[in-house]
PDB file of C-alpha atoms in Angstrom:
ATOM      1  CA  UNK A   1     135.658 148.844 109.727  1.00  0.00           C
ATOM      2  CA  UNK A   2     132.972 146.195 110.128  1.00  0.00           C
ATOM      3  CA  UNK A   3     133.543 142.460 109.907  1.00  0.00           C
ATOM      4  CA  UNK A   4     131.668 142.274 106.632  1.00  0.00           C
ATOM      5  CA  UNK A   5     134.029 144.787 104.916  1.00  0.00           C
ATOM      6  CA  UNK A   6     137.330 143.664 106.449  1.00  0.00           C
ATOM      7  CA  UNK A   7     139.165 141.539 103.882  1.00  0.00           C
ATOM      8  CA  UNK A   8     140.879 139.598 106.637  1.00  0.00           C
ATOM      9  CA  UNK A   9     137.619 138.454 108.245  1.00  0.00           C
ATOM     10  CA  UNK A  10     135.340 136.366 106.024  1.00  0.00           C
ATOM     11  CA  UNK A  11     131.671 137.234 106.113  1.00  0.00           C
ATOM     12  CA  UNK A  12     129.472 134.692 107.861  1.00  0.00           C
ATOM     13  CA  UNK A  13     126.792 133.098 105.755  1.00  0.00           C
ATOM     14  CA  UNK A  14     123.554 131.960 107.335  1.00  0.00           C
ATOM     15  CA  UNK A  15     123.019 128.244 107.596  1.00  0.00           C
ATOM     16  CA  UNK A  16     120.741 126.868 104.896  1.00  0.00           C
ATOM     17  CA  UNK A  17     118.226 125.627 107.463  1.00  0.00           C
ATOM     18  CA  UNK A  18     118.381 128.708 109.678  1.00  0.00           C
ATOM     19  CA  UNK A  19     115.141 130.563 110.178  1.00  0.00           C
ATOM     20  CA  UNK A  20     115.298 133.845 108.282  1.00  0.00           C
ATOM     21  CA  UNK A  21     114.960 137.070 110.174  1.00  0.00           C
ATOM     22  CA  UNK A  22     112.257 139.487 109.094  1.00  0.00           C
ATOM     23  CA  UNK A  23     113.454 142.518 107.182  1.00  0.00           C
ATOM     24  CA  UNK A  24     114.445 145.389 109.413  1.00  0.00           C
ATOM     25  CA  UNK A  25     115.378 143.499 112.575  1.00  0.00           C
ATOM     26  CA  UNK A  26     116.090 140.221 114.322  1.00  0.00           C
ATOM     27  CA  UNK A  27     113.744 137.273 114.082  1.00  0.00           C
ATOM     28  CA  UNK A  28     110.944 137.279 116.623  1.00  0.00           C
ATOM     29  CA  UNK A  29     109.743 134.018 118.198  1.00  0.00           C
ATOM     30  CA  UNK A  30     106.407 134.366 116.431  1.00  0.00           C
ATOM     31  CA  UNK A  31     108.086 134.858 113.047  1.00  0.00           C
ATOM     32  CA  UNK A  32     110.336 131.862 113.639  1.00  0.00           C
ATOM     33  CA  UNK A  33     107.364 129.686 114.596  1.00  0.00           C
ATOM     34  CA  UNK A  34     105.416 130.885 111.557  1.00  0.00           C
ATOM     35  CA  UNK A  35     108.324 130.089 109.242  1.00  0.00           C
ATOM     36  CA  UNK A  36     108.736 126.634 110.747  1.00  0.00           C
ATOM     37  CA  UNK A  37     105.044 125.893 110.271  1.00  0.00           C
ATOM     38  CA  UNK A  38     105.276 127.035 106.659  1.00  0.00           C
ATOM     39  CA  UNK A  39     108.237 124.751 106.031  1.00  0.00           C
ATOM     40  CA  UNK A  40     106.478 121.860 107.754  1.00  0.00           C
ATOM     41  CA  UNK A  41     103.431 122.306 105.515  1.00  0.00           C
ATOM     42  CA  UNK A  42     105.620 122.457 102.412  1.00  0.00           C
ATOM     43  CA  UNK A  43     107.497 119.326 103.473  1.00  0.00           C
ATOM     44  CA  UNK A  44     104.220 117.553 104.219  1.00  0.00           C
ATOM     45  CA  UNK A  45     102.822 118.335 100.764  1.00  0.00           C
ATOM     46  CA  UNK A  46     106.037 117.232  99.022  1.00  0.00           C
ATOM     47  CA  UNK A  47     105.811 113.866 100.756  1.00  0.00           C
ATOM     48  CA  UNK A  48     102.050 113.525 100.309  1.00  0.00           C
ATOM     49  CA  UNK A  49     102.005 114.178  96.567  1.00  0.00           C
ATOM     50  CA  UNK A  50     104.464 111.346  95.962  1.00  0.00           C
ATOM     51  CA  UNK A  51     101.624 108.978  96.908  1.00  0.00           C
ATOM     52  CA  UNK A  52      99.537 108.793  93.729  1.00  0.00           C
ATOM     53  CA  UNK A  53      96.682 106.964  95.400  1.00  0.00           C
ATOM     54  CA  UNK A  54      96.502 109.674  98.071  1.00  0.00           C
ATOM     55  CA  UNK A  55      96.424 112.430  95.438  1.00  0.00           C
ATOM     56  CA  UNK A  56      93.658 110.577  93.574  1.00  0.00           C
ATOM     57  CA  UNK A  57      91.666 110.240  96.794  1.00  0.00           C
ATOM     58  CA  UNK A  58      92.159 113.915  97.637  1.00  0.00           C
ATOM     59  CA  UNK A  59      90.970 114.970  94.177  1.00  0.00           C
ATOM     60  CA  UNK A  60      87.838 112.831  94.475  1.00  0.00           C
ATOM     61  CA  UNK A  61      87.174 114.116  97.974  1.00  0.00           C
ATOM     62  CA  UNK A  62      87.496 117.760  96.878  1.00  0.00           C
ATOM     63  CA  UNK A  63      85.112 117.094  93.983  1.00  0.00           C
ATOM     64  CA  UNK A  64      82.386 115.752  96.276  1.00  0.00           C
ATOM     65  CA  UNK A  65      82.918 118.532  98.810  1.00  0.00           C
ATOM     66  CA  UNK A  66      82.574 121.161  96.085  1.00  0.00           C
ATOM     67  CA  UNK A  67      79.404 119.463  94.831  1.00  0.00           C
ATOM     68  CA  UNK A  68      77.965 119.472  98.343  1.00  0.00           C
ATOM     69  CA  UNK A  69      78.786 123.159  98.828  1.00  0.00           C
ATOM     70  CA  UNK A  70      77.393 124.113  95.423  1.00  0.00           C
ATOM     71  CA  UNK A  71      74.265 121.952  95.726  1.00  0.00           C
ATOM     72  CA  UNK A  72      71.920 124.906  96.536  1.00  0.00           C
ATOM     73  CA  UNK A  73      73.172 126.635  93.376  1.00  0.00           C
ATOM     74  CA  UNK A  74      72.784 123.543  91.174  1.00  0.00           C
ATOM     75  CA  UNK A  75      69.555 122.027  92.496  1.00  0.00           C
ATOM     76  CA  UNK A  76      66.412 124.037  93.171  1.00  0.00           C
ATOM     77  CA  UNK A  77      64.324 122.967  96.185  1.00  0.00           C
ATOM     78  CA  UNK A  78      61.285 122.633  93.914  1.00  0.00           C
ATOM     79  CA  UNK A  79      63.075 119.910  91.930  1.00  0.00           C
ATOM     80  CA  UNK A  80      63.164 117.745  95.071  1.00  0.00           C
ATOM     81  CA  UNK A  81      59.454 118.072  95.795  1.00  0.00           C
ATOM     82  CA  UNK A  82      57.229 115.048  95.251  1.00  0.00           C
ATOM     83  CA  UNK A  83      54.208 117.229  94.422  1.00  0.00           C
ATOM     84  CA  UNK A  84      55.551 118.921  91.314  1.00  0.00           C
ATOM     85  CA  UNK A  85      58.326 116.772  89.816  1.00  0.00           C
ATOM     86  CA  UNK A  86      59.868 117.906  86.505  1.00  0.00           C
ATOM     87  CA  UNK A  87      59.696 114.512  84.766  1.00  0.00           C
ATOM     88  CA  UNK A  88      57.797 111.268  84.486  1.00  0.00           C
ATOM     89  CA  UNK A  89      58.333 108.361  86.909  1.00  0.00           C
ATOM     90  CA  UNK A  90      61.118 105.916  86.117  1.00  0.00           C
ATOM     91  CA  UNK A  91      62.441 107.673  83.043  1.00  0.00           C
ATOM     92  CA  UNK A  92      65.708 106.069  81.922  1.00  0.00           C
ATOM     93  CA  UNK A  93      68.871 108.161  81.597  1.00  0.00           C
ATOM     94  CA  UNK A  94      68.591 110.772  78.860  1.00  0.00           C
ATOM     95  CA  UNK A  95      69.966 114.171  77.892  1.00  0.00           C
ATOM     96  CA  UNK A  96      67.411 115.893  80.128  1.00  0.00           C
ATOM     97  CA  UNK A  97      67.921 113.507  83.044  1.00  0.00           C
ATOM     98  CA  UNK A  98      71.468 112.071  82.869  1.00  0.00           C
ATOM     99  CA  UNK A  99      70.770 109.577  85.662  1.00  0.00           C
ATOM    100  CA  UNK A 100      67.058 109.067  85.016  1.00  0.00           C
ATOM    101  CA  UNK A 101      64.200 109.784  87.399  1.00  0.00           C
ATOM    102  CA  UNK A 102      62.785 108.129  90.496  1.00  0.00           C
ATOM    103  CA  UNK A 103      59.246 106.909  91.171  1.00  0.00           C
ATOM    104  CA  UNK A 104      58.061 110.523  91.677  1.00  0.00           C
ATOM    105  CA  UNK A 105      59.700 111.853  88.509  1.00  0.00           C
ATOM    106  CA  UNK A 106      62.548 113.615  90.322  1.00  0.00           C
ATOM    107  CA  UNK A 107      65.992 113.671  88.764  1.00  0.00           C
ATOM    108  CA  UNK A 108      68.236 111.060  90.390  1.00  0.00           C
ATOM    109  CA  UNK A 109      71.258 113.272  89.662  1.00  0.00           C
ATOM    110  CA  UNK A 110      69.687 116.105  91.671  1.00  0.00           C
ATOM    111  CA  UNK A 111      68.945 113.699  94.510  1.00  0.00           C
ATOM    112  CA  UNK A 112      72.528 112.421  94.572  1.00  0.00           C
ATOM    113  CA  UNK A 113      73.983 115.943  94.520  1.00  0.00           C
ATOM    114  CA  UNK A 114      71.652 117.132  97.277  1.00  0.00           C
ATOM    115  CA  UNK A 115      72.152 113.968  99.287  1.00  0.00           C
ATOM    116  CA  UNK A 116      75.902 114.597  99.414  1.00  0.00           C
ATOM    117  CA  UNK A 117      75.235 117.511 101.786  1.00  0.00           C
ATOM    118  CA  UNK A 118      73.610 115.345 104.451  1.00  0.00           C
ATOM    119  CA  UNK A 119      75.921 112.364 104.023  1.00  0.00           C
ATOM    120  CA  UNK A 120      79.134 114.409 104.178  1.00  0.00           C
ATOM    121  CA  UNK A 121      77.834 116.577 107.025  1.00  0.00           C
ATOM    122  CA  UNK A 122      76.923 113.536 109.104  1.00  0.00           C
ATOM    123  CA  UNK A 123      80.235 111.874 108.238  1.00  0.00           C
ATOM    124  CA  UNK A 124      82.368 114.853 109.242  1.00  0.00           C
ATOM    125  CA  UNK A 125      80.360 115.786 112.338  1.00  0.00           C
ATOM    126  CA  UNK A 126      80.049 112.251 113.682  1.00  0.00           C
ATOM    127  CA  UNK A 127      83.755 111.677 113.099  1.00  0.00           C
ATOM    128  CA  UNK A 128      84.612 114.881 114.944  1.00  0.00           C
ATOM    129  CA  UNK A 129      82.512 113.778 117.924  1.00  0.00           C
ATOM    130  CA  UNK A 130      84.032 110.309 117.887  1.00  0.00           C
ATOM    131  CA  UNK A 131      87.654 111.429 117.490  1.00  0.00           C
ATOM    132  CA  UNK A 132      87.319 114.177 120.103  1.00  0.00           C
ATOM    133  CA  UNK A 133      85.791 111.768 122.628  1.00  0.00           C
ATOM    134  CA  UNK A 134      88.358 109.068 121.900  1.00  0.00           C
ATOM    135  CA  UNK A 135      91.272 111.520 122.092  1.00  0.00           C
ATOM    136  CA  UNK A 136      90.058 112.926 125.416  1.00  0.00           C
ATOM    137  CA  UNK A 137      89.634 109.497 126.998  1.00  0.00           C
ATOM    138  CA  UNK A 138      92.906 108.198 125.540  1.00  0.00           C
ATOM    139  CA  UNK A 139      95.022 111.159 126.692  1.00  0.00           C
ATOM    140  CA  UNK A 140      93.486 111.227 130.174  1.00  0.00           C
ATOM    141  CA  UNK A 141      93.890 107.462 130.621  1.00  0.00           C
ATOM    142  CA  UNK A 142      97.470 107.473 129.355  1.00  0.00           C
ATOM    143  CA  UNK A 143      98.543 110.531 131.331  1.00  0.00           C
ATOM    144  CA  UNK A 144      97.106 109.819 134.769  1.00  0.00           C
ATOM    145  CA  UNK A 145      97.214 106.018 134.802  1.00  0.00           C
ATOM    146  CA  UNK A 146      96.182 104.178 137.969  1.00  0.00           C
ATOM    147  CA  UNK A 147      92.703 102.936 138.713  1.00  0.00           C
ATOM    148  CA  UNK A 148      91.116 105.718 136.661  1.00  0.00           C
ATOM    149  CA  UNK A 149      92.916 104.503 133.537  1.00  0.00           C
ATOM    150  CA  UNK A 150      91.846 100.939 134.298  1.00  0.00           C
ATOM    151  CA  UNK A 151      88.187 101.939 134.566  1.00  0.00           C
ATOM    152  CA  UNK A 152      88.303 103.966 131.331  1.00  0.00           C
ATOM    153  CA  UNK A 153      89.966 101.138 129.442  1.00  0.00           C
ATOM    154  CA  UNK A 154      87.459  98.579 130.713  1.00  0.00           C
ATOM    155  CA  UNK A 155      84.647 100.819 129.478  1.00  0.00           C
ATOM    156  CA  UNK A 156      86.473 101.129 126.162  1.00  0.00           C
ATOM    157  CA  UNK A 157      86.814  97.355 125.907  1.00  0.00           C
ATOM    158  CA  UNK A 158      83.089  96.988 126.613  1.00  0.00           C
ATOM    159  CA  UNK A 159      82.249  99.306 123.704  1.00  0.00           C
ATOM    160  CA  UNK A 160      84.734  97.497 121.442  1.00  0.00           C
ATOM    161  CA  UNK A 161      83.119  94.122 122.131  1.00  0.00           C
ATOM    162  CA  UNK A 162      79.616  95.395 121.358  1.00  0.00           C
ATOM    163  CA  UNK A 163      78.609  95.371 117.670  1.00  0.00           C
ATOM    164  CA  UNK A 164      78.872  98.994 116.590  1.00  0.00           C
ATOM    165  CA  UNK A 165      76.045  98.882 114.067  1.00  0.00           C
ATOM    166  CA  UNK A 166      73.670  97.130 116.467  1.00  0.00           C
ATOM    167  CA  UNK A 167      74.393  99.671 119.200  1.00  0.00           C
ATOM    168  CA  UNK A 168      73.907 102.565 116.767  1.00  0.00           C
ATOM    169  CA  UNK A 169      70.587 101.079 115.618  1.00  0.00           C
ATOM    170  CA  UNK A 170      69.462 100.730 119.246  1.00  0.00           C
ATOM    171  CA  UNK A 171      70.321 104.357 120.010  1.00  0.00           C
ATOM    172  CA  UNK A 172      68.676 105.612 116.821  1.00  0.00           C
ATOM    173  CA  UNK A 173      65.543 103.573 117.612  1.00  0.00           C
ATOM    174  CA  UNK A 174      65.253 104.960 121.153  1.00  0.00           C
ATOM    175  CA  UNK A 175      65.825 108.596 120.184  1.00  0.00           C
ATOM    176  CA  UNK A 176      63.806 110.654 117.722  1.00  0.00           C
ATOM    177  CA  UNK A 177      64.442 110.179 114.010  1.00  0.00           C
ATOM    178  CA  UNK A 178      66.631 113.096 112.997  1.00  0.00           C
ATOM    179  CA  UNK A 179      70.059 113.876 111.584  1.00  0.00           C
ATOM    180  CA  UNK A 180      71.288 114.835 115.060  1.00  0.00           C
ATOM    181  CA  UNK A 181      70.265 111.415 116.356  1.00  0.00           C
ATOM    182  CA  UNK A 182      72.310 109.704 113.642  1.00  0.00           C
ATOM    183  CA  UNK A 183      75.323 111.876 114.459  1.00  0.00           C
ATOM    184  CA  UNK A 184      75.083 111.080 118.169  1.00  0.00           C
ATOM    185  CA  UNK A 185      74.567 107.362 117.518  1.00  0.00           C
ATOM    186  CA  UNK A 186      77.650 107.142 115.295  1.00  0.00           C
ATOM    187  CA  UNK A 187      79.808 109.409 117.451  1.00  0.00           C
ATOM    188  CA  UNK A 188      79.087 107.547 120.689  1.00  0.00           C
ATOM    189  CA  UNK A 189      79.695 104.088 119.227  1.00  0.00           C
ATOM    190  CA  UNK A 190      82.827 104.681 117.088  1.00  0.00           C
ATOM    191  CA  UNK A 191      85.291 106.226 119.592  1.00  0.00           C
ATOM    192  CA  UNK A 192      86.877 103.147 121.320  1.00  0.00           C
ATOM    193  CA  UNK A 193      89.468 102.443 118.598  1.00  0.00           C
ATOM    194  CA  UNK A 194      90.676 106.037 118.709  1.00  0.00           C
ATOM    195  CA  UNK A 195      90.879 105.944 122.513  1.00  0.00           C
ATOM    196  CA  UNK A 196      93.043 102.817 122.402  1.00  0.00           C
ATOM    197  CA  UNK A 197      95.411 104.256 119.805  1.00  0.00           C
ATOM    198  CA  UNK A 198      95.717 107.627 121.553  1.00  0.00           C
ATOM    199  CA  UNK A 199      96.373 106.010 124.935  1.00  0.00           C
ATOM    200  CA  UNK A 200      99.226 103.943 123.487  1.00  0.00           C
ATOM    201  CA  UNK A 201     100.708 107.029 121.814  1.00  0.00           C
ATOM    202  CA  UNK A 202     100.335 109.045 125.031  1.00  0.00           C
ATOM    203  CA  UNK A 203     102.255 106.426 127.009  1.00  0.00           C
ATOM    204  CA  UNK A 204     105.026 106.499 124.403  1.00  0.00           C
ATOM    205  CA  UNK A 205     105.234 110.306 124.455  1.00  0.00           C
ATOM    206  CA  UNK A 206     105.273 110.598 128.245  1.00  0.00           C
ATOM    207  CA  UNK A 207     108.156 108.132 128.459  1.00  0.00           C
ATOM    208  CA  UNK A 208     110.428 110.621 126.696  1.00  0.00           C
ATOM    209  CA  UNK A 209     113.028 112.579 128.729  1.00  0.00           C
ATOM    210  CA  UNK A 210     111.708 116.055 127.923  1.00  0.00           C
ATOM    211  CA  UNK A 211     108.442 115.237 129.692  1.00  0.00           C
ATOM    212  CA  UNK A 212     110.420 114.538 132.884  1.00  0.00           C
ATOM    213  CA  UNK A 213     112.243 117.835 132.449  1.00  0.00           C
ATOM    214  CA  UNK A 214     108.938 119.640 132.000  1.00  0.00           C
ATOM    215  CA  UNK A 215     107.618 118.096 135.217  1.00  0.00           C
ATOM    216  CA  UNK A 216     110.827 119.053 137.042  1.00  0.00           C
ATOM    217  CA  UNK A 217     110.376 122.652 135.894  1.00  0.00           C
ATOM    218  CA  UNK A 218     106.885 122.712 137.401  1.00  0.00           C
ATOM    219  CA  UNK A 219     104.663 121.945 134.412  1.00  0.00           C
ATOM    220  CA  UNK A 220     101.183 120.862 135.471  1.00  0.00           C
ATOM    221  CA  UNK A 221      98.938 118.168 134.053  1.00  0.00           C
ATOM    222  CA  UNK A 222      97.057 120.516 131.728  1.00  0.00           C
ATOM    223  CA  UNK A 223     100.298 121.974 130.347  1.00  0.00           C
ATOM    224  CA  UNK A 224     101.807 118.563 129.628  1.00  0.00           C
ATOM    225  CA  UNK A 225      98.633 117.176 128.022  1.00  0.00           C
ATOM    226  CA  UNK A 226      97.905 120.212 125.839  1.00  0.00           C
ATOM    227  CA  UNK A 227     101.420 121.451 124.990  1.00  0.00           C
ATOM    228  CA  UNK A 228     103.382 118.202 124.759  1.00  0.00           C
ATOM    229  CA  UNK A 229     101.091 115.176 124.395  1.00  0.00           C
ATOM    230  CA  UNK A 230      98.361 116.584 122.145  1.00  0.00           C
ATOM    231  CA  UNK A 231     100.725 117.950 119.419  1.00  0.00           C
ATOM    232  CA  UNK A 232     102.443 114.556 119.270  1.00  0.00           C
ATOM    233  CA  UNK A 233      99.184 112.626 118.849  1.00  0.00           C
ATOM    234  CA  UNK A 234      97.699 115.052 116.311  1.00  0.00           C
ATOM    235  CA  UNK A 235      99.208 113.255 113.257  1.00  0.00           C
ATOM    236  CA  UNK A 236      97.659 110.024 114.499  1.00  0.00           C
ATOM    237  CA  UNK A 237      94.318 111.755 115.037  1.00  0.00           C
ATOM    238  CA  UNK A 238      94.416 113.288 111.564  1.00  0.00           C
ATOM    239  CA  UNK A 239      95.030 109.946 109.891  1.00  0.00           C
ATOM    240  CA  UNK A 240      92.396 108.290 112.073  1.00  0.00           C
ATOM    241  CA  UNK A 241      89.898 111.016 111.192  1.00  0.00           C
ATOM    242  CA  UNK A 242      90.197 110.464 107.448  1.00  0.00           C
ATOM    243  CA  UNK A 243      89.712 106.736 107.930  1.00  0.00           C
ATOM    244  CA  UNK A 244      86.737 107.160 110.262  1.00  0.00           C
ATOM    245  CA  UNK A 245      84.872 109.583 107.996  1.00  0.00           C
ATOM    246  CA  UNK A 246      84.483 106.802 105.446  1.00  0.00           C
ATOM    247  CA  UNK A 247      83.118 104.466 108.127  1.00  0.00           C
ATOM    248  CA  UNK A 248      80.774 107.178 109.405  1.00  0.00           C
ATOM    249  CA  UNK A 249      79.350 107.817 105.928  1.00  0.00           C
ATOM    250  CA  UNK A 250      78.779 104.102 105.393  1.00  0.00           C
ATOM    251  CA  UNK A 251      77.119 103.772 108.815  1.00  0.00           C
ATOM    252  CA  UNK A 252      74.904 106.807 108.145  1.00  0.00           C
ATOM    253  CA  UNK A 253      73.851 105.301 104.837  1.00  0.00           C
ATOM    254  CA  UNK A 254      73.158 101.988 106.556  1.00  0.00           C
ATOM    255  CA  UNK A 255      71.018 103.608 109.248  1.00  0.00           C
ATOM    256  CA  UNK A 256      69.118 105.617 106.633  1.00  0.00           C
ATOM    257  CA  UNK A 257      68.664 102.489 104.507  1.00  0.00           C
ATOM    258  CA  UNK A 258      67.203 100.702 107.542  1.00  0.00           C
ATOM    259  CA  UNK A 259      64.768 103.552 108.137  1.00  0.00           C
ATOM    260  CA  UNK A 260      66.558 105.069 111.164  1.00  0.00           C
ATOM    261  CA  UNK A 261      67.429 108.370 109.506  1.00  0.00           C
ATOM    262  CA  UNK A 262      65.503 111.581 109.115  1.00  0.00           C
ATOM    263  CA  UNK A 263      62.679 110.949 106.592  1.00  0.00           C
ATOM    264  CA  UNK A 264      62.458 114.655 105.744  1.00  0.00           C
ATOM    265  CA  UNK A 265      66.031 114.923 104.437  1.00  0.00           C
ATOM    266  CA  UNK A 266      67.634 113.534 101.305  1.00  0.00           C
ATOM    267  CA  UNK A 267      70.735 111.403 101.839  1.00  0.00           C
ATOM    268  CA  UNK A 268      72.403 108.643  99.867  1.00  0.00           C
ATOM    269  CA  UNK A 269      71.172 105.988 102.245  1.00  0.00           C
ATOM    270  CA  UNK A 270      67.685 107.476 102.160  1.00  0.00           C
ATOM    271  CA  UNK A 271      67.687 107.314  98.352  1.00  0.00           C
ATOM    272  CA  UNK A 272      68.561 103.619  98.522  1.00  0.00           C
ATOM    273  CA  UNK A 273      65.770 103.038 101.033  1.00  0.00           C
ATOM    274  CA  UNK A 274      63.246 104.848  98.820  1.00  0.00           C
ATOM    275  CA  UNK A 275      64.406 102.810  95.825  1.00  0.00           C
ATOM    276  CA  UNK A 276      63.950  99.575  97.750  1.00  0.00           C
ATOM    277  CA  UNK A 277      60.503 100.590  99.005  1.00  0.00           C
ATOM    278  CA  UNK A 278      59.479 101.589  95.482  1.00  0.00           C
ATOM    279  CA  UNK A 279      60.443  98.165  94.112  1.00  0.00           C
ATOM    280  CA  UNK A 280      63.324  99.399  91.963  1.00  0.00           C
ATOM    281  CA  UNK A 281      65.145  96.085  92.381  1.00  0.00           C
ATOM    282  CA  UNK A 282      62.328  93.917  91.070  1.00  0.00           C
ATOM    283  CA  UNK A 283      61.420  96.460  88.380  1.00  0.00           C
ATOM    284  CA  UNK A 284      64.955  96.607  86.996  1.00  0.00           C
ATOM    285  CA  UNK A 285      65.267 100.364  87.536  1.00  0.00           C
ATOM    286  CA  UNK A 286      69.037 100.204  87.969  1.00  0.00           C
ATOM    287  CA  UNK A 287      69.571 103.958  87.554  1.00  0.00           C
ATOM    288  CA  UNK A 288      67.670 104.541  90.810  1.00  0.00           C
ATOM    289  CA  UNK A 289      69.976 102.239  92.811  1.00  0.00           C
ATOM    290  CA  UNK A 290      73.380 102.485  91.190  1.00  0.00           C
ATOM    291  CA  UNK A 291      74.251 106.251  91.485  1.00  0.00           C
ATOM    292  CA  UNK A 292      73.838 106.630  95.285  1.00  0.00           C
ATOM    293  CA  UNK A 293      75.586 103.317  95.875  1.00  0.00           C
ATOM    294  CA  UNK A 294      78.511 104.351  93.685  1.00  0.00           C
ATOM    295  CA  UNK A 295      78.676 107.741  95.424  1.00  0.00           C
ATOM    296  CA  UNK A 296      78.965 106.035  98.820  1.00  0.00           C
ATOM    297  CA  UNK A 297      81.650 103.674  97.523  1.00  0.00           C
ATOM    298  CA  UNK A 298      83.698 106.410  95.813  1.00  0.00           C
ATOM    299  CA  UNK A 299      83.626 108.757  98.818  1.00  0.00           C
ATOM    300  CA  UNK A 300      84.554 105.945 101.193  1.00  0.00           C
ATOM    301  CA  UNK A 301      87.408 104.951  98.870  1.00  0.00           C
ATOM    302  CA  UNK A 302      88.612 108.564  98.612  1.00  0.00           C
ATOM    303  CA  UNK A 303      88.750 108.987 102.392  1.00  0.00           C
ATOM    304  CA  UNK A 304      90.480 105.633 102.789  1.00  0.00           C
ATOM    305  CA  UNK A 305      93.136 106.538 100.218  1.00  0.00           C
ATOM    306  CA  UNK A 306      93.726 109.880 101.944  1.00  0.00           C
ATOM    307  CA  UNK A 307      94.013 108.168 105.309  1.00  0.00           C
ATOM    308  CA  UNK A 308      96.524 105.621 104.031  1.00  0.00           C
ATOM    309  CA  UNK A 309      98.566 108.378 102.418  1.00  0.00           C
ATOM    310  CA  UNK A 310      98.612 110.357 105.666  1.00  0.00           C
ATOM    311  CA  UNK A 311      99.748 107.255 107.546  1.00  0.00           C
ATOM    312  CA  UNK A 312     102.604 106.855 105.069  1.00  0.00           C
ATOM    313  CA  UNK A 313     103.628 110.502 105.524  1.00  0.00           C
ATOM    314  CA  UNK A 314     103.501 110.473 109.323  1.00  0.00           C
ATOM    315  CA  UNK A 315     105.005 107.003 109.753  1.00  0.00           C
ATOM    316  CA  UNK A 316     108.487 106.775 108.145  1.00  0.00           C
ATOM    317  CA  UNK A 317     108.291 102.961 108.094  1.00  0.00           C
ATOM    318  CA  UNK A 318     105.337 103.125 105.698  1.00  0.00           C
ATOM    319  CA  UNK A 319     106.720 105.713 103.271  1.00  0.00           C
ATOM    320  CA  UNK A 320     108.195 103.113 100.978  1.00  0.00           C
ATOM    321  CA  UNK A 321     104.854 101.303 100.594  1.00  0.00           C
ATOM    322  CA  UNK A 322     102.753 102.753  97.813  1.00  0.00           C
TER     323      UNK A 322
END
């Protein structure tokens, strides 16, 4: 008679937090890891949705991302041409043109929707370059230490002291005017803060006892940095990414407004530059200036709210602050 059917031996019940075994056999390490990741994602979302500001920011961010992805379906390329515009110049908002027209007769709403593609692409790509560079320098400096760490940190301090916008303008002025130039200029100038934060987190992680045990068992530098340090700094990098995307979008708009962007593409900063050059301020054509400016402000606010919410989720000391 088995233990489960013997009345004298109570049947064992699985612990509530135990990882369930797949049907038909014992749990495999891959199944256990997959179940733990699923539970971690569910726990993360339960904590994130308690932050109303973070949910509001996420909703706004998803709206702009969907608009950027659907822009080719909403706006026809011919509507952005200056040779055959659909309306008259400087038409005020109406049923046909909800946000009015620009000095060429193009719909400002179409320009804002199409400009979201360039602005969001530059923001995400430049942030990825900046965060990746900062994470690499921060982990290497924190892991190896010594004179190499000192040199990397002095270079980081030099970039921190320099005005970021001035350095980005200098790089954009030297290189050719293109979207890639703007991405490189923002990515190269915005990484020092991430490097500092990641280095501090790396030093804290490598002071833990399990890192010493891993070294005693023969773990090399690459194993420790990729399997132990990087997973522990990923929450910090994720929160830093959401905060930096807003800064990258604002910097891209600033560079485009100053004439450093690609003149052949439509972006929110480029729309503001065209409005200034066309004399929209002195002419009182507010519908040419206000929509792209509001789009920049709302997207930056959405990313900032998401970043603050992620900080509250990953940092237990901030969870009570809403």
